[in-house]
XYZ file of C-alpha atoms in Angstrom:
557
model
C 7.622 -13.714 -4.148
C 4.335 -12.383 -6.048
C 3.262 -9.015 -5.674
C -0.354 -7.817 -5.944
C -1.846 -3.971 -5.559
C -4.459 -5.299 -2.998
C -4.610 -8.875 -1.262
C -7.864 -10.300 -0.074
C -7.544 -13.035 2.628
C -10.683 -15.355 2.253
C -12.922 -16.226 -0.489
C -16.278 -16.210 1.381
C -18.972 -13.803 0.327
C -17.000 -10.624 1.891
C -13.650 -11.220 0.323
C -14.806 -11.729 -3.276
C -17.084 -8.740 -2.823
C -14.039 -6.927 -1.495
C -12.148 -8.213 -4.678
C -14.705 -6.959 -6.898
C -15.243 -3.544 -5.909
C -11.370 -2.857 -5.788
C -11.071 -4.732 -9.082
C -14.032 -2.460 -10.554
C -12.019 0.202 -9.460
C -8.893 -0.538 -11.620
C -6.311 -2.284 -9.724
C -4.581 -5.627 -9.524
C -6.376 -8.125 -6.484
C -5.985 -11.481 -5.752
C -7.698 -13.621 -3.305
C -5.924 -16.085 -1.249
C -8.121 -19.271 0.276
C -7.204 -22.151 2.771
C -10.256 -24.176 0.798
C -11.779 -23.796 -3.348
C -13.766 -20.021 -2.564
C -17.379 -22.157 -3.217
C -16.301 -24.423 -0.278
C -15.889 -20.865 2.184
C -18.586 -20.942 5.317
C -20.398 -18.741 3.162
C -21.627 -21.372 1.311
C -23.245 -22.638 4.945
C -25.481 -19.784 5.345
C -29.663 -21.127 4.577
C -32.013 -18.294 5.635
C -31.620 -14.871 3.338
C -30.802 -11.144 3.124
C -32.024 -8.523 4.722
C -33.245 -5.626 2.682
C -36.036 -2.988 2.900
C -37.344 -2.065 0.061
C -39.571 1.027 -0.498
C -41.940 -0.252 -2.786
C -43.206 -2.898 0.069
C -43.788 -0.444 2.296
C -41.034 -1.224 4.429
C -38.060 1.975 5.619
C -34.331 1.586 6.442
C -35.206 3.390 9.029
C -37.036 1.049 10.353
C -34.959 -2.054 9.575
C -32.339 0.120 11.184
C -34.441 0.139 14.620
C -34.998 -3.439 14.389
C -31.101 -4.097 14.103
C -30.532 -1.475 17.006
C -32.695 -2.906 19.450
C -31.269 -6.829 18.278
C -27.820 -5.357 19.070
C -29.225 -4.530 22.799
C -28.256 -1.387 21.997
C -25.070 -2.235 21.974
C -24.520 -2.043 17.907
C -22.710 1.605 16.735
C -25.935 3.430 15.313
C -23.765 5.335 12.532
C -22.764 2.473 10.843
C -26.207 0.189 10.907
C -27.736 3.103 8.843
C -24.845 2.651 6.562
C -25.620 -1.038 6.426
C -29.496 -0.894 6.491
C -29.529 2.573 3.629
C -27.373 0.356 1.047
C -29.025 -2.527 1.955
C -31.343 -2.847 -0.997
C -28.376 -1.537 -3.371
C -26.547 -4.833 -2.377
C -29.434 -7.149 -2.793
C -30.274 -5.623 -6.326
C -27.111 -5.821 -7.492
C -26.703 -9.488 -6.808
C -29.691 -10.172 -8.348
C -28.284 -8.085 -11.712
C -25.080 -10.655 -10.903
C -27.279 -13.788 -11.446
C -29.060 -14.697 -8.175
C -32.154 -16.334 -8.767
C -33.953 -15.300 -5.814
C -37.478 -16.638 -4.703
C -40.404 -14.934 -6.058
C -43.889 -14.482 -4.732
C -47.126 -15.344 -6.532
C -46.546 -11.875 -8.551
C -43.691 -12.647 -9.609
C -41.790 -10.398 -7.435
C -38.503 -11.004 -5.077
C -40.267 -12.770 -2.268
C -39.507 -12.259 1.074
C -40.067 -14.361 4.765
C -40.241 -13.396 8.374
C -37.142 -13.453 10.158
C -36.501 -13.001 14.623
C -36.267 -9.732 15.923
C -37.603 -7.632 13.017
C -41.077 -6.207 12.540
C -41.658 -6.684 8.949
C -41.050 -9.756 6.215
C -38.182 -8.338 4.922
C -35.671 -11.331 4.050
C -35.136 -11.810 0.135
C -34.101 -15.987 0.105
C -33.513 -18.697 -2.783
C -35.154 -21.777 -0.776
C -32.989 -22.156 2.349
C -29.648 -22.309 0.719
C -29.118 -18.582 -0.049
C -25.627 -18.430 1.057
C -24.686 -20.981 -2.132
C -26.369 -19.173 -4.313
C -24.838 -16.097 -3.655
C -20.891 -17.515 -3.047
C -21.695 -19.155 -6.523
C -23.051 -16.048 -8.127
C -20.054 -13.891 -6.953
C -17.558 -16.204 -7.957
C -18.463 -16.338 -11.365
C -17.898 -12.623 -11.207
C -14.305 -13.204 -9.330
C -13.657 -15.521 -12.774
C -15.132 -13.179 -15.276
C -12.705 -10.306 -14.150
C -9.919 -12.518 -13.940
C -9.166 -11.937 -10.207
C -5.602 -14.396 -9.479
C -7.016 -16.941 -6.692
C -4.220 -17.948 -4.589
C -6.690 -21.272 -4.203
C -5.755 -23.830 -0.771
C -2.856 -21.691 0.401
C -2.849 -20.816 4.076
C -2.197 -17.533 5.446
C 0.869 -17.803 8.375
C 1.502 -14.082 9.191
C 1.064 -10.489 7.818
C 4.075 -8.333 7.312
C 4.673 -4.879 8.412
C 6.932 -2.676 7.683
C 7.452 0.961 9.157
C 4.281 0.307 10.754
C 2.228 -0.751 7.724
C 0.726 -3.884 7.076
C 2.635 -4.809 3.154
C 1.096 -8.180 2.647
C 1.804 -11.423 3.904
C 3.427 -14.899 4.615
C 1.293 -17.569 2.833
C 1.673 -21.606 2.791
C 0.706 -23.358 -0.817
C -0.791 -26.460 0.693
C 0.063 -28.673 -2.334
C 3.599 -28.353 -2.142
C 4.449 -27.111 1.072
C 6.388 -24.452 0.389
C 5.832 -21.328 1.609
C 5.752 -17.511 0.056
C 5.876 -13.769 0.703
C 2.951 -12.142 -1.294
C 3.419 -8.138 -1.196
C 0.355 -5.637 -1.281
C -0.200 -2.087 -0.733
C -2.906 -3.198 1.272
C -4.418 -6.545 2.669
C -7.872 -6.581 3.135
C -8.962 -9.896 6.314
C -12.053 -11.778 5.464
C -11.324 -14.826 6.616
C -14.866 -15.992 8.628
C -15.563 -16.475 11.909
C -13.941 -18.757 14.909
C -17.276 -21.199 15.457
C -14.952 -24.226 16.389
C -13.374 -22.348 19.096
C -16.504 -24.113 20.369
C -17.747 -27.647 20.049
C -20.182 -28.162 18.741
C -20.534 -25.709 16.620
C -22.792 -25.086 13.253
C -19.648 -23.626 11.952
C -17.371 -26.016 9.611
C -14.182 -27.193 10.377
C -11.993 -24.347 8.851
C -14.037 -21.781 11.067
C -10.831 -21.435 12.813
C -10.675 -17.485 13.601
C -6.918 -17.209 12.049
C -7.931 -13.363 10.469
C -8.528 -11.984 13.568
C -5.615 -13.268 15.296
C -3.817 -12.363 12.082
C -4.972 -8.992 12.827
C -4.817 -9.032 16.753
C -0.800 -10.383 16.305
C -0.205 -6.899 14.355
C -1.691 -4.891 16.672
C -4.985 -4.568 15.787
C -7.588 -4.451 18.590
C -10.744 -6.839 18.872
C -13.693 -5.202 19.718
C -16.883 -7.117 21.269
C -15.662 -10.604 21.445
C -17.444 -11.820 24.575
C -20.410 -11.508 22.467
C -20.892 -15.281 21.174
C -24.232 -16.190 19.536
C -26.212 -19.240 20.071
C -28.644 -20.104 17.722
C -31.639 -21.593 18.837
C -32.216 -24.215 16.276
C -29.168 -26.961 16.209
C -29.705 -30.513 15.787
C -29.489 -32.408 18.987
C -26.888 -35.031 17.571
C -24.471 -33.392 15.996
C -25.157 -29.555 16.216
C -25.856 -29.211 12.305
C -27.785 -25.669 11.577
C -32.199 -25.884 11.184
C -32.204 -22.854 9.070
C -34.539 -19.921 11.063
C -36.108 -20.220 8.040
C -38.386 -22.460 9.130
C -39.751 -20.424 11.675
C -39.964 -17.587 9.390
C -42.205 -19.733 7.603
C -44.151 -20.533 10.570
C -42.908 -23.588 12.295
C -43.601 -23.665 15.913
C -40.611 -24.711 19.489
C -42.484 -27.130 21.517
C -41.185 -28.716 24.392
C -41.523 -32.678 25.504
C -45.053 -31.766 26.527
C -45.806 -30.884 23.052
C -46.569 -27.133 24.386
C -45.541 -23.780 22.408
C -43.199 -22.510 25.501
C -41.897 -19.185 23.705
C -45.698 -17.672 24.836
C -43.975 -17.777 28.442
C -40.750 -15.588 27.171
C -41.741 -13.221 24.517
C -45.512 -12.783 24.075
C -45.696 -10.741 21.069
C -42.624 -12.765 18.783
C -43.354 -15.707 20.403
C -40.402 -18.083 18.000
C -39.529 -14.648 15.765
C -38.094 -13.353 19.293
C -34.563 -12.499 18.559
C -32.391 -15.357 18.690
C -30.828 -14.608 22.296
C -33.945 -14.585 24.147
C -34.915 -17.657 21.726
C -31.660 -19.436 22.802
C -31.861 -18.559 26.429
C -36.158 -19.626 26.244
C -35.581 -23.038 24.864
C -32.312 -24.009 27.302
C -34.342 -22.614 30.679
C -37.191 -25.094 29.638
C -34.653 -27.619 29.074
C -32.481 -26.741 32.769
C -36.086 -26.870 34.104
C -37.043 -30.206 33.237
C -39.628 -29.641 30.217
C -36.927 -31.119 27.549
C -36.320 -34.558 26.996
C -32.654 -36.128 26.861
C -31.068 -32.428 26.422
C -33.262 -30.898 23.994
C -36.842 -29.349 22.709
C -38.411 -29.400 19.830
C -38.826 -27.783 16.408
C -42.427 -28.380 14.762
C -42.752 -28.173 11.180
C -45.681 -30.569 10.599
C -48.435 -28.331 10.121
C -46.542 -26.740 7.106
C -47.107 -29.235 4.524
C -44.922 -31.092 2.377
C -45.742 -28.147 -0.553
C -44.003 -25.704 1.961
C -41.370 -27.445 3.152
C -40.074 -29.065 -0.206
C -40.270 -25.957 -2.185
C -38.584 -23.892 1.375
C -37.564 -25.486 3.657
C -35.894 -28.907 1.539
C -32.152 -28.824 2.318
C -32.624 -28.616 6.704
C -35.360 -31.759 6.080
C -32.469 -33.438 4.420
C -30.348 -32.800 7.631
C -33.110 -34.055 9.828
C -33.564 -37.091 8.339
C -29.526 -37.911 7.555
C -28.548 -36.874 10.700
C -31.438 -37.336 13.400
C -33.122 -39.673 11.430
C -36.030 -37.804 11.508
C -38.667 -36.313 8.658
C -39.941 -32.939 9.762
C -43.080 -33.964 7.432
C -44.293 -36.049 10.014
C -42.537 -35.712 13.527
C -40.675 -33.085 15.547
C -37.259 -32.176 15.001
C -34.706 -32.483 18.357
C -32.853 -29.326 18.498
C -31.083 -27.634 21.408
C -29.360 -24.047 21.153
C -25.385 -24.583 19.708
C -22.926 -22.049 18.911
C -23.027 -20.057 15.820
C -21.921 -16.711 15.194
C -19.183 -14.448 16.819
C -20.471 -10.945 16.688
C -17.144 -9.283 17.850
C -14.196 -9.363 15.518
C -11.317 -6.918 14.292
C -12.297 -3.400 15.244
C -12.731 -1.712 12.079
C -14.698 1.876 10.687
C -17.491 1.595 8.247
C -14.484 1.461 5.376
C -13.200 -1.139 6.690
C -10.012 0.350 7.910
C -8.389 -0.984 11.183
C -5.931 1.215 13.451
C -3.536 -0.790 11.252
C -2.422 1.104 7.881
C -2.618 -0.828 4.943
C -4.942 -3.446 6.743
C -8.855 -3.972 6.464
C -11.433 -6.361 7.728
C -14.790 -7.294 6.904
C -17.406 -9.943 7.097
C -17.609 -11.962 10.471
C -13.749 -11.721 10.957
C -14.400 -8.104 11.092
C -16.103 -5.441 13.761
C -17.924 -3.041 12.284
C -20.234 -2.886 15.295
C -23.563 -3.551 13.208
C -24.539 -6.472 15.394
C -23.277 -5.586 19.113
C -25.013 -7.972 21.417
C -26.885 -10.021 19.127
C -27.051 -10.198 15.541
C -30.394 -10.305 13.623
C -30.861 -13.442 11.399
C -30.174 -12.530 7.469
C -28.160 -9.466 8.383
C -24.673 -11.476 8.395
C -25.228 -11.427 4.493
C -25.702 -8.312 4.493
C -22.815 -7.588 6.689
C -20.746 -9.085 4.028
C -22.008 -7.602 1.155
C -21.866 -4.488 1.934
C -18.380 -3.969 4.156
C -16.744 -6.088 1.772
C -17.691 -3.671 -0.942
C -16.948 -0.816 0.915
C -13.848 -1.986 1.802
C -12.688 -2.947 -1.409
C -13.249 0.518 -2.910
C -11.395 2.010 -0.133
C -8.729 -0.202 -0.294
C -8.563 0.868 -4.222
C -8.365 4.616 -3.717
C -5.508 4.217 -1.098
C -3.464 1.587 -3.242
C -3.603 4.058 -6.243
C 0.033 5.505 -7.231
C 1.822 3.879 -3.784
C 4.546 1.866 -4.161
C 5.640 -1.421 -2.363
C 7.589 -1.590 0.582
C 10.821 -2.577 -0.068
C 10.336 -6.758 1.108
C 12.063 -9.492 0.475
C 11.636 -13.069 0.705
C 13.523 -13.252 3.841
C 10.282 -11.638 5.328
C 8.993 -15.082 5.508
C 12.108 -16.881 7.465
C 10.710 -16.431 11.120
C 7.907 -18.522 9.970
C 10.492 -20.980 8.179
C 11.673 -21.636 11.386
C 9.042 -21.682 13.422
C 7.360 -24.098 11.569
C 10.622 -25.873 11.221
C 11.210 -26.118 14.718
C 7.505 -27.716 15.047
C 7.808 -30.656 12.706
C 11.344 -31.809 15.012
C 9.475 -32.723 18.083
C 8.755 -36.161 18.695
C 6.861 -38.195 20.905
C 4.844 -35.167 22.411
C 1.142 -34.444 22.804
C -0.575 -33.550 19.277
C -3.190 -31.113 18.359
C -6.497 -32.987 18.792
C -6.986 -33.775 22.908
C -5.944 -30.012 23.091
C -8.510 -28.502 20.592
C -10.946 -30.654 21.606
C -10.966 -29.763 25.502
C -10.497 -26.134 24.266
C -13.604 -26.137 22.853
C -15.850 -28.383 25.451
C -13.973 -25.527 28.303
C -15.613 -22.748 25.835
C -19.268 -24.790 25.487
C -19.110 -25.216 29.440
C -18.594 -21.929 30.436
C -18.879 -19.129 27.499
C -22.310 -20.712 26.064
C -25.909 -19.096 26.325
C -25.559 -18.748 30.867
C -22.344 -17.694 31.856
C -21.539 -17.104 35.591
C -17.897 -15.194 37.044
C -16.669 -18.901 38.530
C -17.289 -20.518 35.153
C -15.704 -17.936 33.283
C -12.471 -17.572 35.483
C -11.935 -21.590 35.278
C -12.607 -21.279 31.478
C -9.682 -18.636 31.719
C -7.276 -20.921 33.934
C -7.918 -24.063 31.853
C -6.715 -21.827 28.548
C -3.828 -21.121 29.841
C -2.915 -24.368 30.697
C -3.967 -25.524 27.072
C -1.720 -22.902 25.393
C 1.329 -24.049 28.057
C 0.442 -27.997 26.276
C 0.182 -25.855 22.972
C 3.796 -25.004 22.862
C 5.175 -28.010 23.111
C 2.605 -30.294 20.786
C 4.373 -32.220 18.166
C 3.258 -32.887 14.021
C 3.266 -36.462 13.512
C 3.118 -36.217 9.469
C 6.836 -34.389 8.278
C 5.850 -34.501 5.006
C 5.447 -31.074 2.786
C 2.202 -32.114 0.511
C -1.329 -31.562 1.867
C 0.199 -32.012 5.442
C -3.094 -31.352 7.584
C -1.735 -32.594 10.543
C 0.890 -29.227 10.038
C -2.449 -26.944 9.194
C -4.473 -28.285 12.282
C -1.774 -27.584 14.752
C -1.318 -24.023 13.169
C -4.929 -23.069 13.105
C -5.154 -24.414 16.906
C -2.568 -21.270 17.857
C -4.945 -19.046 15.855
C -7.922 -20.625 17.644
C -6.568 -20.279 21.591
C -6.042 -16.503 20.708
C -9.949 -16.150 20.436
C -10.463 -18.037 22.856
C -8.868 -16.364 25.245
C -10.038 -12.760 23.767
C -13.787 -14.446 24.336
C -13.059 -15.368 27.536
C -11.175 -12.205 28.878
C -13.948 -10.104 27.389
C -16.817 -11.681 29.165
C -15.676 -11.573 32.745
C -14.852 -7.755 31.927
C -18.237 -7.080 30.875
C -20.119 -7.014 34.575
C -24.077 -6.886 33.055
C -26.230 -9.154 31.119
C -26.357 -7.553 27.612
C -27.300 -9.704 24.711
C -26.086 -12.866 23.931
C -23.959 -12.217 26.905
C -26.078 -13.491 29.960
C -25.103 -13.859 33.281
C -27.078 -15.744 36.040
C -25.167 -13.667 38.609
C -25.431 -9.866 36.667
C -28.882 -10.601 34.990
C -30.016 -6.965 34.294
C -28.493 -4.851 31.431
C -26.466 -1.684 32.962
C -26.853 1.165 30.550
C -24.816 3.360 33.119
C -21.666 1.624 33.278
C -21.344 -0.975 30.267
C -23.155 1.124 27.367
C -19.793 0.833 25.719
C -17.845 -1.601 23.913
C -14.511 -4.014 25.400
C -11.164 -3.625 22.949
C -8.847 -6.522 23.860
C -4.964 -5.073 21.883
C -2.515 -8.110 22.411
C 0.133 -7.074 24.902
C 3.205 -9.030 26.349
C 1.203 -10.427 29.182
C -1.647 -11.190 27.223
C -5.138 -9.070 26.025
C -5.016 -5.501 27.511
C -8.521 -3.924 28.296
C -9.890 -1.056 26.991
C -13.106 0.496 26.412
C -15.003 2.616 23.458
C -18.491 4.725 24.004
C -21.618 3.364 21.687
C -22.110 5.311 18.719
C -25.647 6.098 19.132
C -27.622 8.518 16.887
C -31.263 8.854 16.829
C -32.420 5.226 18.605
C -32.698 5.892 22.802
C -31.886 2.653 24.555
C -34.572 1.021 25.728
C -35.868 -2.005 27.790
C -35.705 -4.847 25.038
C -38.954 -6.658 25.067
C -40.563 -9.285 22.250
């Protein structure tokens, strides 16, 4: 058994930020990681930061607005000024930490255009910002001498009189498996992307924090609200950063024409990424695609642009399409990206749960409500993990552990015991795979109520087949087969919370569209879906938008 003050699930960009504040703070964290923390999905992320700064002329007032009206007015007002005010604290700060941003001909922190937001306000080293930062903030994470509970896998969080006191963990390389105690346990353990396939996400994007969270008792807030992005490789889904539309690339379709002057006049491809997504996949329903996709057009950059910005998506295009965005169009289609709901938490942080916090995309803070603005997932993390991380601090400070043993971990003993016995059934893959086609079918950029109620019907016949799927490895080293078939139960959880959510919600809103709702209705759905686990499954209820000095209005770009 190890105990710890404050344990951080995930090493992405909002759990070490998490670990640093509450280590700056003066008390013992460790981090606990199912991969090496520079191998987290952070590491994924191409396009930038959002920030604005004063001395560009820009307001957080103003990137506040933007965010608001990108949510569909569905984002909680009170905490998007938090985010957008300590915005530029965040992105400083890193930079003090050792990111080498990109700088403009002056010298300066340069910035690039991103969807949905009125000014060039995304700070960005090349398009693999993401790296640089996990990088950065791991050094940090070393230099303070934060323990790093490195490829152990998280199987349950224990409670105790109604607190959450740490958790059951898995160390992969031996197979045996641990009670870690904490006077708090702060989730940032990514987003769910391979719920769906494809996905951009990698193959660890299995949502286990939230259903962590959601088995405890913690509600999910928002999760029908699934984002697309509009720039996927046709072959094999692989993210085209939006960074190459910041920098001016143009969406054409198979007659070569720029369609996006049809669906949002003004933004025409810096539209926010739902009406982008929904723009390129009605030109490709209506026949102006070719074999399933459109086209992104980067030849008109130059190579200067696109090697010094743009080098690392290029790369993809020409491993992976074979195709050189120097000289020809790049086949992309919308493809699942982003999951905007997550574990209903304050602006702290702080779930419903004692002793348990969330942040980063497990978590939801209700910054990006219907549709989250490109660069401000960063952001998200940067800032919520901080904050959570000095909260976490001050309420750790002179409490004592619960009084846990290491029996606390014997349920999952057996469980797991009781998994690698059966023989000769059905294993994970043919279940996780039609899991996430069922999801791409019917929960993807048009939804309609048939779709979504078979998408609900087949899930529960997947988790029936779930319960009695067999691990063909027995071994107790590395045993992936074991960590699959786990992270599948995590995985039909969110699926089911997506799924439950959107044929609640009876509008269009967002990245949630419906063909037969298609108008957004202020009246009865300004408010936000909580799905709390009960005995028969998610039980509904609803929360009013936090809305403070931004009127909803139409959304046009």
């Amino acid at each position: 058994m190890f105990d710890h003050d404050i344990l951080v699930i995930g090493a992405g960009l909002a759990g070490m930020r998490a670990a640093l504040a509450a280590r700056e703070n003066g008390v013992d964290v460790a981090v606990l990681s199912k991969v090496h923390p520079v191998r987290s999905h952070s590491n994924a992320a191409q396009g930038g930061i959002n920030a604005a700064l004063t001395e560009r002329g820009d307001t957080w007032e103003d990137h506040g607005f933007d965010t608001v009206k990108g949510s569909d007015y569905l984002g909680d007002q009170d905490a998007i000024e938090v985010m957008c005010r300590e915005a530029g604290r965040e992105v400083i700060a890193t930079e003090h930490m050792g990111v080498i941003y990109s700088r403009d001909e002056e010298g300066k922190l340069g910035t690039r255009a991103f969807g949905g937001q009125r000014q060039a306000r995304t700070f960005y080293v090349g398009d693999f910002t993401g790296q640089a930062l996990l990088h950065v903030l791991y050094e940090q994470v070393m230099r303070l001498d934060v323990r790093v509970y490195e490829e152990w896998f998280v199987l349950s969080l224990i409670m105790e009189d109604g607190e959450c006191c740490g958790a059951v963990a898995m160390e992969m390389r031996s197979g045996e498996i641990h009670v870690i105690r904490a006077k708090a346990v702060i989730i940032a353990a990514g987003g769910l992307g391979r719920v769906f396939e494809p996905s951009t996400n990698a193959l660890i994007c299995t949502g286990d924090g939230m259903s962590l969270a959601y088995r405890v008792g913690a509600p999910l807030m928002d999760m029908e609200m699934v984002q697309y992005h509009p720039t996927t490789l046709k072959s094999n889904g692989a993210l085209m950063s939006e960074a190459a539309r910041g920098e001016g690339a143009y969406l054409i379709n198979a007659d070569g024409e720029r369609f996006m002057e049809r669906y949002a006049p003004n933004m025409m491809e810096l539209a926010s990424r739902d009406v982008v997504s929904r723009s390129e996949q009605t030109e490709i329903n209506e026949g102006r695609g070719k074999d399933g996709c459109v086209f992104l057009d980067c030849r008109h950059l130059g190579e200067k642009k696109i090697s010094e910005s743009l080098s690392q998506i290029r790369e993809l295009g020409k491993d992976f399409a074979n195709v050189d965005m120097l000289y020809e169009p790049v086949p992309i289609r919308p493809g699942m990206h982003y999951q905007m709901g997550g574990i209903k938490t304050n602006v702290d942080g702080e779930t419903i749960v004692p002793g348990l916090y969330a942040a980063g995309e497990t978590a939801c803070v209700s910054v990006h409500g219907g549709n989250r603005l490109g660069a401000n997932s960063l952001l998200d993390t940067l800032v919520f993990g901080r904050r959570s991380g000095e909260h976490a601090a001050g309420l750790v400070k002179g409490k004592s552990h619960k009084a846990i043993n290491d029996s606390a971990a014997n349920g999952d003993r057996e469980h797991i015991q009781e998994m690698l016995n059966r023989d000769d059934a059905e294993g994970f893959g043919q279940v996780r795979l039609e899991m996430g086609q069922v999801m791409n079918q019917h929960l993807a950029v048009f939804r309609e109520q048939a779709g979504m109620e078979e998408a609900k019907s087949k899930l529960v016949g997947l988790r029936e087949r779930y319960a009695s799927v067999s691990v063909t490895d027995k071994g107790k080293t590395f045993n992936t087969n074991l960590i699959f078939t786990l992270e599948l139960g995590f995985m039909l959880d969110c699926a089911e919370a997506i799924a439950v959510g959107a044929t609640e919600r009876r509008e269009s809103r967002g990245a949630h569209f419906r063909t037969d709702m298609q108008d957004r209705n202020d009246e009865n759905w300004l408010k936000h879906i909580l799905l709390t686990r009960g005995t028969e499954g998610p039980e509904i209820s609803h929360l009013p938008v936090v809305i403070t000095q931004w009127t909803p209005e139409a959304r046009k770009y």
